[in-house]
C-alpha cells in the first residue's frame, strides 16, 4: 500500500537529545539507544470511519518520537499497518450496504489526506492486513507445528501458556485481562479453548465473509494480533525500538503480539519500549468509532480550521494524559497559532538559541509538549513586550516548531 507524502523536516543548528520515554512493560522511563537507524512500528487504523481527534493524538505522539530521533541525526525506519479486514469493518460495510473493500479504500485515502494535512511523517512501509496474508499464514503454521497454537472447529488459536513472558507488557491481573479480552475483540467465553484468553490466529471462512486460501490452515482470514507481528517481523525484525499505539492497545493487542513474537522466534523482547498514548474523550467518554462520539479531522479541515491549529490542540496535552476534546481546546490552539505566526513574521526578536534547546530538552523528556509549547509562548511574549535585535531568530523559531513538532507557521 502506498503511504502519504512527507512534509519537509527543516534542519536545525546543533543536535538533539536521546529520547527518554515511558515504557509500559517496565512501568518506567527508558533511554532508548537506537543506533544509526531507529526502528518503530505504530499500529494503524481499522479503516471503517474517518480519522478522529483520538487517532490524530496517538499518531501525533509517534510523529514526535521520530522527529526527536531525526534531530539526533539518525535515520528512522517506520512501519505502520492498516487493518483492512476485521470484524468491525465487515460489520460496518454490511450495515451501510457498501462493499467492504471500497469502504476500507475510501477511509484509508481520507486518513492519508488527514495525515498529510497534519504534517505527520509517513511510514516507509504502509502495509494492509490483506496484502500481509501470504506472510501471516506460514507464521501461524509454524506456531501450530511447534505446539504454541491449536485448532478449534476449524479456527486456530494461540496458546498464551506457550509464552513464559505472557503478561509482561500489560501486567494486568487475570480478571482484568478477561474483561478486556471480551471488550476488545476476544472471545473468552467460547467453550473448548485451552485458556479463555487465547486469541484467534486464523478464523476459518464464514459464510458471506471474505476469505483467503490459508495453505494447511484452510480458507479463512487472519486474527488481529498476528497481523501486526507478521508485518513488524517482516520489515523491522525482533528487538525494534518502539511499538506504539493508544492505551486501549496495551491489552490484548500488544500483550498478545509480544507473546506471538516470543513464541515464534525464541527471542525477547519484541519491542524495546511499548509506548502508549492516552485516550481522547468527547462528552466524557472515550472517542470511539463504535460509540460514534467523534470529531473528525477531515470535518474540521472542511470547516476551514487551520491544520496547524489542529496539531497545536494535540500538542497542548501530554501524550500520556487522557483528555477531553472541547471547542475551547481548539480555540486556544487557534489563538496560539495566531500569536506564533505574528511573532515569526516580524523581522527580528530575542535570540532563539536557548529556546531550541528548551524544546529539545522537553521533547526528549518523555515528549513533554506542554513544556515545549510554554517555552515557545515565553519567547513570543518576550518578543512582543521587549523586542530584540536578532534577525535570524524568527526563522529559527519557525524552523524549530516545524522540525520538532510538525507545526508550519
Ligand atoms: N487497527 C488497530 C490497530 S492494529 C486499531 O486499533 N485501529 S483503530 O482505528 O481502532 O485505532 C487506531 C489507533 O488510534 C490505535 O493506536 C488506537 O489506540 C488509537 N485510538 C483510537 N481511539 C482513540 C482515542 N479516543 N484516543 C486516543 N487514541 C485512540
Ligand atoms: Zn496493531
Short mmCIF file of C-alpha atoms and ligand atoms in Angstrom, two decimals:
data_model
loop_
_atom_site.label_atom_id
_atom_site.label_comp_id
_atom_site.label_asym_id
_atom_site.label_seq_id
_atom_site.Cartn_x
_atom_site.Cartn_y
_atom_site.Cartn_z
CA UNK A 1 0.00 0.00 0.00
CA UNK A 2 1.27 3.50 -0.64
CA UNK A 3 1.62 5.88 2.30
CA UNK A 4 1.35 9.67 2.01
CA UNK A 5 3.82 12.40 1.01
CA UNK A 6 6.42 13.52 3.55
CA UNK A 7 6.49 17.13 4.60
CA UNK A 8 9.98 18.59 4.72
CA UNK A 9 11.77 18.49 8.09
CA UNK A 10 13.86 21.67 8.31
CA UNK A 11 17.46 21.36 9.51
CA UNK A 12 18.27 22.94 12.86
CA UNK A 13 21.56 24.14 14.28
CA UNK A 14 23.20 21.69 16.72
CA UNK A 15 21.90 18.27 17.64
CA UNK A 16 19.02 16.90 19.68
CA UNK A 17 18.97 14.65 22.74
CA UNK A 18 18.43 10.93 23.09
CA UNK A 19 14.81 10.14 23.83
CA UNK A 20 13.72 9.02 27.29
CA UNK A 21 10.26 7.57 27.10
CA UNK A 22 7.76 5.81 29.30
CA UNK A 23 7.70 2.07 28.61
CA UNK A 24 4.50 0.29 29.60
CA UNK A 25 6.28 -3.05 30.09
CA UNK A 26 8.75 -1.79 32.69
CA UNK A 27 6.42 0.91 34.03
CA UNK A 28 9.20 3.49 33.95
CA UNK A 29 11.17 5.70 31.63
CA UNK A 30 13.82 4.13 29.43
CA UNK A 31 16.51 5.96 27.50
CA UNK A 32 16.48 4.49 24.04
CA UNK A 33 19.77 3.97 22.22
CA UNK A 34 18.60 3.05 18.76
CA UNK A 35 21.85 3.08 16.79
CA UNK A 36 22.06 4.86 13.43
CA UNK A 37 18.66 3.62 12.25
CA UNK A 38 15.84 3.79 14.79
CA UNK A 39 13.03 1.27 14.22
CA UNK A 40 9.41 1.98 15.09
CA UNK A 41 6.14 0.15 14.50
CA UNK A 42 2.91 2.04 15.04
CA UNK A 43 -0.43 0.28 14.90
CA UNK A 44 -2.53 1.79 12.12
CA UNK A 45 -6.23 2.37 11.69
CA UNK A 46 -9.05 -0.04 11.05
CA UNK A 47 -10.49 1.94 8.15
CA UNK A 48 -14.24 1.87 8.64
CA UNK A 49 -14.71 5.50 9.63
CA UNK A 50 -12.80 8.76 9.30
CA UNK A 51 -9.78 9.84 11.35
CA UNK A 52 -10.96 11.35 14.64
CA UNK A 53 -9.07 13.51 17.12
CA UNK A 54 -8.20 10.45 19.23
CA UNK A 55 -6.44 8.81 16.30
CA UNK A 56 -4.73 12.09 15.46
CA UNK A 57 -3.48 12.46 19.05
CA UNK A 58 -1.98 8.98 19.02
CA UNK A 59 -0.26 9.45 15.65
CA UNK A 60 0.98 12.84 16.82
CA UNK A 61 2.82 11.18 19.72
CA UNK A 62 4.68 8.78 17.43
CA UNK A 63 5.41 11.50 14.92
CA UNK A 64 7.18 13.34 17.74
CA UNK A 65 9.23 10.23 18.58
CA UNK A 66 10.51 10.26 15.02
CA UNK A 67 11.21 13.98 14.99
CA UNK A 68 13.29 13.64 18.17
CA UNK A 69 15.28 10.82 16.58
CA UNK A 70 15.74 12.73 13.30
CA UNK A 71 17.07 15.66 15.32
CA UNK A 72 19.76 13.34 16.70
CA UNK A 73 20.81 12.83 13.04
CA UNK A 74 19.55 9.27 13.00
CA UNK A 75 17.52 7.72 10.26
CA UNK A 76 14.13 6.34 11.15
CA UNK A 77 12.63 3.14 9.83
CA UNK A 78 8.91 3.47 10.39
CA UNK A 79 6.30 0.78 9.71
CA UNK A 80 2.54 1.10 10.07
CA UNK A 81 -0.27 -1.30 9.21
CA UNK A 82 -3.86 -0.86 8.06
CA UNK A 83 -6.28 -3.43 9.48
CA UNK A 84 -8.16 -3.57 6.20
CA UNK A 85 -10.07 -6.72 7.06
CA UNK A 86 -11.57 -7.30 10.52
CA UNK A 87 -14.98 -7.80 12.16
CA UNK A 88 -15.86 -4.12 12.76
CA UNK A 89 -15.01 -3.18 9.16
CA UNK A 90 -17.09 -6.04 7.74
CA UNK A 91 -19.99 -5.24 10.10
CA UNK A 92 -19.96 -1.55 9.09
CA UNK A 93 -19.91 -2.47 5.39
CA UNK A 94 -22.97 -4.70 5.88
CA UNK A 95 -24.75 -2.03 7.94
CA UNK A 96 -24.18 0.62 5.28
CA UNK A 97 -24.74 -1.70 2.31
CA UNK A 98 -21.31 -0.96 0.82
CA UNK A 99 -18.56 -3.21 -0.42
CA UNK A 100 -16.03 -3.74 2.40
CA UNK A 101 -13.03 -3.15 0.12
CA UNK A 102 -14.43 0.18 -1.12
CA UNK A 103 -15.12 1.25 2.46
CA UNK A 104 -11.56 0.39 3.50
CA UNK A 105 -10.05 2.14 0.49
CA UNK A 106 -12.17 5.26 0.97
CA UNK A 107 -11.36 5.64 4.66
CA UNK A 108 -7.67 4.84 4.16
CA UNK A 109 -7.48 7.57 1.49
CA UNK A 110 -9.08 10.04 3.85
CA UNK A 111 -6.63 9.04 6.59
CA UNK A 112 -3.72 9.71 4.21
CA UNK A 113 -5.13 13.17 3.45
CA UNK A 114 -5.57 13.91 7.15
CA UNK A 115 -2.04 12.74 7.99
CA UNK A 116 -0.61 14.85 5.15
CA UNK A 117 -2.52 17.94 6.29
CA UNK A 118 -1.30 17.44 9.87
CA UNK A 119 2.31 17.03 8.70
CA UNK A 120 2.64 13.55 10.20
CA UNK A 121 5.70 11.85 8.74
CA UNK A 122 4.74 8.84 6.60
CA UNK A 123 5.91 5.27 7.26
CA UNK A 124 8.39 3.77 4.81
CA UNK A 125 6.25 0.64 4.78
CA UNK A 126 2.48 1.06 4.96
CA UNK A 127 1.08 -2.44 4.89
CA UNK A 128 -2.50 -3.70 4.73
CA UNK A 129 -3.60 -6.85 6.55
CA UNK A 130 -4.86 -8.32 3.29
CA UNK A 131 -1.57 -7.85 1.48
CA UNK A 132 0.25 -9.33 4.50
CA UNK A 133 -1.71 -12.62 4.44
CA UNK A 134 0.93 -14.58 2.46
CA UNK A 135 3.44 -13.73 5.21
CA UNK A 136 1.00 -14.38 8.06
CA UNK A 137 -0.01 -17.93 7.09
CA UNK A 138 3.45 -19.53 7.47
CA UNK A 139 3.85 -17.93 10.90
CA UNK A 140 0.60 -19.48 12.10
CA UNK A 141 1.61 -22.83 10.63
CA UNK A 142 4.90 -22.57 12.48
CA UNK A 143 3.18 -21.75 15.80
CA UNK A 144 0.88 -24.71 15.31
CA UNK A 145 3.74 -27.04 14.39
CA UNK A 146 5.71 -26.04 17.49
CA UNK A 147 2.68 -26.65 19.72
CA UNK A 148 2.01 -22.99 20.53
CA UNK A 149 -1.28 -23.00 18.60
CA UNK A 150 -4.23 -25.38 18.37
CA UNK A 151 -7.33 -25.88 16.29
CA UNK A 152 -10.89 -25.42 17.47
CA UNK A 153 -13.68 -26.18 15.00
CA UNK A 154 -11.50 -25.08 12.10
CA UNK A 155 -10.29 -21.87 13.76
CA UNK A 156 -6.73 -21.67 15.07
CA UNK A 157 -5.92 -20.23 18.49
CA UNK A 158 -2.67 -19.15 20.09
CA UNK A 159 -1.96 -20.72 23.46
CA UNK A 160 -0.93 -17.93 25.84
CA UNK A 161 0.61 -20.55 28.10
CA UNK A 162 3.26 -21.27 25.46
CA UNK A 163 4.99 -17.97 26.25
CA UNK A 164 6.70 -17.69 29.60
CA UNK A 165 6.76 -13.89 29.21
CA UNK A 166 2.98 -13.61 28.71
CA UNK A 167 1.65 -10.78 30.87
CA UNK A 168 4.88 -8.79 30.95
CA UNK A 169 3.68 -5.98 28.69
CA UNK A 170 0.47 -5.03 30.50
CA UNK A 171 0.99 -6.62 33.95
CA UNK A 172 -2.78 -6.83 34.25
CA UNK A 173 -4.27 -9.50 36.53
CA UNK A 174 -6.31 -12.40 35.17
CA UNK A 175 -9.66 -10.75 35.87
CA UNK A 176 -8.74 -7.52 34.09
CA UNK A 177 -7.34 -9.47 31.14
CA UNK A 178 -10.52 -11.46 30.80
CA UNK A 179 -12.72 -8.36 30.88
CA UNK A 180 -10.55 -6.52 28.34
CA UNK A 181 -10.37 -9.55 26.10
CA UNK A 182 -14.18 -9.68 25.95
CA UNK A 183 -14.37 -5.94 25.32
CA UNK A 184 -11.68 -5.76 22.65
CA UNK A 185 -12.31 -8.45 20.08
CA UNK A 186 -11.51 -11.61 22.10
CA UNK A 187 -13.89 -14.49 22.91
CA UNK A 188 -13.04 -15.62 26.47
CA UNK A 189 -16.37 -17.41 26.84
CA UNK A 190 -16.06 -19.69 23.82
CA UNK A 191 -16.16 -23.30 25.01
CA UNK A 192 -13.26 -25.58 24.14
CA UNK A 193 -10.42 -23.07 24.48
CA UNK A 194 -7.39 -24.12 26.49
CA UNK A 195 -7.25 -20.75 28.20
CA UNK A 196 -10.11 -18.23 27.93
CA UNK A 197 -7.59 -15.54 26.96
CA UNK A 198 -6.20 -17.45 23.96
CA UNK A 199 -6.61 -15.18 20.90
CA UNK A 200 -7.53 -16.30 17.42
CA UNK A 201 -4.74 -16.56 14.89
CA UNK A 202 -6.80 -17.78 11.94
CA UNK A 203 -10.55 -17.62 11.56
CA UNK A 204 -11.94 -20.31 9.25
CA UNK A 205 -14.05 -18.91 6.39
CA UNK A 206 -17.53 -17.78 7.49
CA UNK A 207 -20.47 -17.70 5.07
CA UNK A 208 -20.79 -14.31 3.38
CA UNK A 209 -17.40 -13.10 4.58
CA UNK A 210 -14.18 -12.76 2.59
CA UNK A 211 -11.58 -15.49 2.99
CA UNK A 212 -8.20 -16.38 1.62
CA UNK A 213 -6.57 -19.75 0.98
CA UNK A 214 -4.56 -20.46 4.09
CA UNK A 215 -2.43 -23.40 2.83
CA UNK A 216 -2.63 -26.13 5.51
CA UNK A 217 -4.88 -23.88 7.63
CA UNK A 218 -7.69 -23.95 5.08
CA UNK A 219 -9.54 -20.91 3.76
CA UNK A 220 -10.05 -18.09 6.29
CA UNK A 221 -8.65 -14.79 7.45
CA UNK A 222 -6.02 -13.75 9.97
CA UNK A 223 -6.53 -12.68 13.57
CA UNK A 224 -5.70 -9.13 14.58
CA UNK A 225 -2.55 -9.57 16.68
CA UNK A 226 -0.67 -11.87 14.31
CA UNK A 227 -1.22 -9.27 11.58
CA UNK A 228 0.94 -6.70 13.33
CA UNK A 229 3.52 -9.28 14.39
CA UNK A 230 3.97 -10.56 10.83
CA UNK A 231 4.32 -7.04 9.42
CA UNK A 232 6.72 -5.91 12.16
CA UNK A 233 8.91 -9.02 11.92
CA UNK A 234 8.99 -8.80 8.14
CA UNK A 235 10.02 -5.15 7.99
CA UNK A 236 11.79 -4.49 11.30
CA UNK A 237 12.77 -7.81 12.87
CA UNK A 238 12.86 -8.58 16.61
CA UNK A 239 14.04 -6.08 19.19
CA UNK A 240 12.95 -2.93 17.37
CA UNK A 241 12.92 0.26 19.39
CA UNK A 242 9.28 1.28 19.87
CA UNK A 243 5.90 -0.28 19.38
CA UNK A 244 3.28 2.41 19.57
CA UNK A 245 -0.45 2.79 19.86
CA UNK A 246 -3.15 4.15 22.12
CA UNK A 247 -3.53 2.82 25.66
CA UNK A 248 -6.50 0.72 24.53
CA UNK A 249 -3.99 -1.45 22.66
CA UNK A 250 -1.98 -2.44 25.77
CA UNK A 251 -4.19 -5.45 26.27
CA UNK A 252 -4.87 -7.68 24.46
CA UNK A 253 -3.23 -6.37 21.30
CA UNK A 254 0.32 -5.54 22.35
CA UNK A 255 0.45 -8.24 25.02
CA UNK A 256 -0.58 -10.91 22.51
CA UNK A 257 1.66 -9.53 19.78
CA UNK A 258 4.69 -9.74 22.05
CA UNK A 259 3.75 -13.31 23.02
CA UNK A 260 3.31 -14.42 19.41
CA UNK A 261 6.72 -13.00 18.55
CA UNK A 262 8.46 -14.58 21.57
CA UNK A 263 6.96 -17.97 20.75
CA UNK A 264 7.91 -17.67 17.08
CA UNK A 265 11.49 -16.53 17.47
CA UNK A 266 12.51 -17.70 20.95
CA UNK A 267 13.82 -14.16 21.38
CA UNK A 268 12.89 -11.43 23.84
CA UNK A 269 11.80 -8.64 23.73
CA UNK A 270 9.65 -7.95 20.68
CA UNK A 271 9.97 -4.18 21.17
CA UNK A 272 12.45 -2.40 23.45
CA UNK A 273 9.72 0.01 24.56
CA UNK A 274 5.95 -0.30 24.41
CA UNK A 275 4.66 3.24 24.24
CA UNK A 276 1.03 4.16 24.72
CA UNK A 277 -0.86 7.38 24.19
CA UNK A 278 -3.75 8.44 26.41
CA UNK A 279 -7.35 8.41 25.27
CA UNK A 280 -9.12 11.47 23.92
CA UNK A 281 -12.72 11.77 25.06
CA UNK A 282 -15.75 13.68 23.86
CA UNK A 283 -18.64 14.44 26.24
CA UNK A 284 -16.98 12.42 28.98
CA UNK A 285 -16.50 9.20 27.01
CA UNK A 286 -13.56 7.84 25.00
CA UNK A 287 -13.94 8.98 21.40
CA UNK A 288 -14.63 5.80 19.50
CA UNK A 289 -15.98 4.67 16.19
CA UNK A 290 -18.18 2.11 17.89
CA UNK A 291 -19.81 4.75 20.14
CA UNK A 292 -19.95 7.38 17.40
CA UNK A 293 -18.95 10.34 19.66
CA UNK A 294 -16.45 11.68 17.17
CA UNK A 295 -14.81 14.86 15.99
CA UNK A 296 -13.25 14.19 12.61
CA UNK A 297 -10.02 15.78 11.40
CA UNK A 298 -11.50 15.98 7.89
CA UNK A 299 -14.65 17.72 9.16
CA UNK A 300 -12.56 20.38 10.90
CA UNK A 301 -10.48 20.83 7.76
CA UNK A 302 -13.65 21.22 5.68
CA UNK A 303 -14.82 23.90 8.11
CA UNK A 304 -11.63 25.77 7.30
CA UNK A 305 -9.79 25.07 10.55
CA UNK A 306 -6.05 25.52 10.03
CA UNK A 307 -4.27 22.11 10.33
CA UNK A 308 -1.55 23.87 12.36
CA UNK A 309 -4.23 24.71 14.96
CA UNK A 310 -5.48 21.11 14.98
CA UNK A 311 -1.93 19.95 15.56
CA UNK A 312 -1.37 22.50 18.32
CA UNK A 313 -4.53 21.39 20.07
CA UNK A 314 -2.99 17.91 20.28
CA UNK A 315 0.42 19.20 21.34
CA UNK A 316 -1.14 21.19 24.20
CA UNK A 317 -1.74 17.87 26.01
CA UNK A 318 0.84 15.44 27.27
CA UNK A 319 0.63 12.35 25.08
CA UNK A 320 0.12 10.01 28.05
CA UNK A 321 -2.73 12.02 29.54
CA UNK A 322 -6.37 11.17 28.92
CA UNK A 323 -8.08 14.39 27.90
CA UNK A 324 -11.34 15.81 26.70
CA UNK A 325 -11.85 17.45 23.32
CA UNK A 326 -13.79 20.72 23.62
CA UNK A 327 -14.35 23.78 21.43
CA UNK A 328 -12.17 25.69 23.90
CA UNK A 329 -9.21 23.36 23.25
CA UNK A 330 -9.43 24.24 19.56
CA UNK A 331 -10.00 27.95 20.20
CA UNK A 332 -6.91 28.12 22.43
CA UNK A 333 -4.87 26.48 19.67
CA UNK A 334 -6.23 28.87 17.02
CA UNK A 335 -5.26 31.82 19.26
CA UNK A 336 -1.81 30.35 19.84
CA UNK A 337 -1.15 29.85 16.11
CA UNK A 338 -2.14 33.47 15.58
CA UNK A 339 0.31 34.72 18.23
CA UNK A 340 3.13 32.50 16.99
CA UNK A 341 2.57 33.47 13.32
CA UNK A 342 2.61 37.16 14.17
CA UNK A 343 5.87 36.66 16.07
CA UNK A 344 7.75 34.79 13.35
CA UNK A 345 6.64 37.25 10.68
CA UNK A 346 8.49 40.08 12.49
CA UNK A 347 11.99 40.92 11.17
CA UNK A 348 13.81 40.21 14.43
CA UNK A 349 13.46 39.22 18.07
CA UNK A 350 15.33 37.92 21.10
CA UNK A 351 17.85 35.16 20.42
CA UNK A 352 16.16 31.80 19.90
CA UNK A 353 19.19 29.60 20.61
CA UNK A 354 18.14 28.81 24.18
CA UNK A 355 14.56 28.20 23.05
CA UNK A 356 15.63 25.50 20.59
CA UNK A 357 17.46 23.73 23.43
CA UNK A 358 14.45 24.07 25.72
CA UNK A 359 12.18 22.46 23.11
CA UNK A 360 14.72 19.68 22.60
CA UNK A 361 15.01 19.06 26.34
CA UNK A 362 11.24 18.97 26.80
CA UNK A 363 10.57 16.58 23.92
CA UNK A 364 13.42 14.24 24.83
CA UNK A 365 11.92 14.05 28.32
CA UNK A 366 9.00 11.72 27.52
CA UNK A 367 7.64 14.02 24.81
CA UNK A 368 6.71 16.81 27.18
CA UNK A 369 4.91 19.01 24.68
CA UNK A 370 3.12 21.27 27.21
CA UNK A 371 6.56 22.36 28.45
CA UNK A 372 7.78 22.84 24.87
CA UNK A 373 4.75 24.99 23.99
CA UNK A 374 5.19 27.05 27.14
CA UNK A 375 8.80 27.77 26.14
CA UNK A 376 7.71 29.00 22.71
CA UNK A 377 4.95 31.07 24.33
CA UNK A 378 7.55 32.75 26.55
CA UNK A 379 9.78 33.62 23.59
CA UNK A 380 6.78 35.01 21.67
CA UNK A 381 5.72 37.11 24.67
CA UNK A 382 9.24 38.42 25.21
CA UNK A 383 9.45 39.42 21.60
CA UNK A 384 6.12 41.23 21.85
CA UNK A 385 6.93 43.08 25.05
CA UNK A 386 10.69 43.60 24.87
CA UNK A 387 11.55 43.08 21.18
CA UNK A 388 15.06 42.01 20.23
CA UNK A 389 17.66 42.54 17.55
CA UNK A 390 18.46 39.01 16.41
CA UNK A 391 17.44 38.92 12.76
CA UNK A 392 17.81 35.16 12.49
CA UNK A 393 15.63 34.39 15.50
CA UNK A 394 12.11 34.39 13.95
CA UNK A 395 13.34 31.99 11.24
CA UNK A 396 14.91 29.67 13.79
CA UNK A 397 11.71 29.57 15.84
CA UNK A 398 9.67 28.83 12.75
CA UNK A 399 12.01 26.02 11.67
CA UNK A 400 12.22 24.56 15.18
CA UNK A 401 8.46 24.25 15.71
CA UNK A 402 8.15 22.67 12.28
CA UNK A 403 11.12 20.28 12.56
CA UNK A 404 10.39 19.17 16.12
CA UNK A 405 6.59 19.39 16.33
CA UNK A 406 5.27 19.41 12.78
CA UNK A 407 3.69 22.87 13.07
CA UNK A 408 4.04 25.01 9.94
CA UNK A 409 3.78 28.70 10.79
N1 LIG B 1 -6.08 -1.34 13.59
C1 LIG B 1 -5.95 -1.38 15.01
C2 LIG B 1 -4.51 -1.37 15.45
S1 LIG B 1 -3.56 -2.64 14.70
C3 LIG B 1 -6.70 -0.24 15.69
O1 LIG B 1 -6.71 -0.18 16.88
N2 LIG B 1 -7.30 0.63 14.85
S2 LIG B 1 -8.18 1.88 15.37
O2 LIG B 1 -8.60 2.56 14.16
O3 LIG B 1 -9.19 1.45 16.24
O4 LIG B 1 -7.22 2.81 16.18
C4 LIG B 1 -6.07 3.39 15.58
C5 LIG B 1 -5.19 3.98 16.67
O5 LIG B 1 -5.87 5.06 17.30
C6 LIG B 1 -4.83 2.98 17.78
O6 LIG B 1 -3.49 3.20 18.19
C7 LIG B 1 -5.77 3.37 18.91
O7 LIG B 1 -5.21 3.07 20.18
C8 LIG B 1 -5.87 4.87 18.71
N3 LIG B 1 -7.13 5.43 19.25
C9 LIG B 1 -8.40 5.01 19.00
N4 LIG B 1 -9.28 5.76 19.69
C10 LIG B 1 -8.56 6.68 20.39
C11 LIG B 1 -8.90 7.74 21.29
N5 LIG B 1 -10.16 8.02 21.62
N6 LIG B 1 -7.88 8.48 21.83
C12 LIG B 1 -6.59 8.22 21.50
N7 LIG B 1 -6.21 7.24 20.65
C13 LIG B 1 -7.18 6.48 20.11
ZN1 LIG B 2 -1.62 -3.39 15.69
#
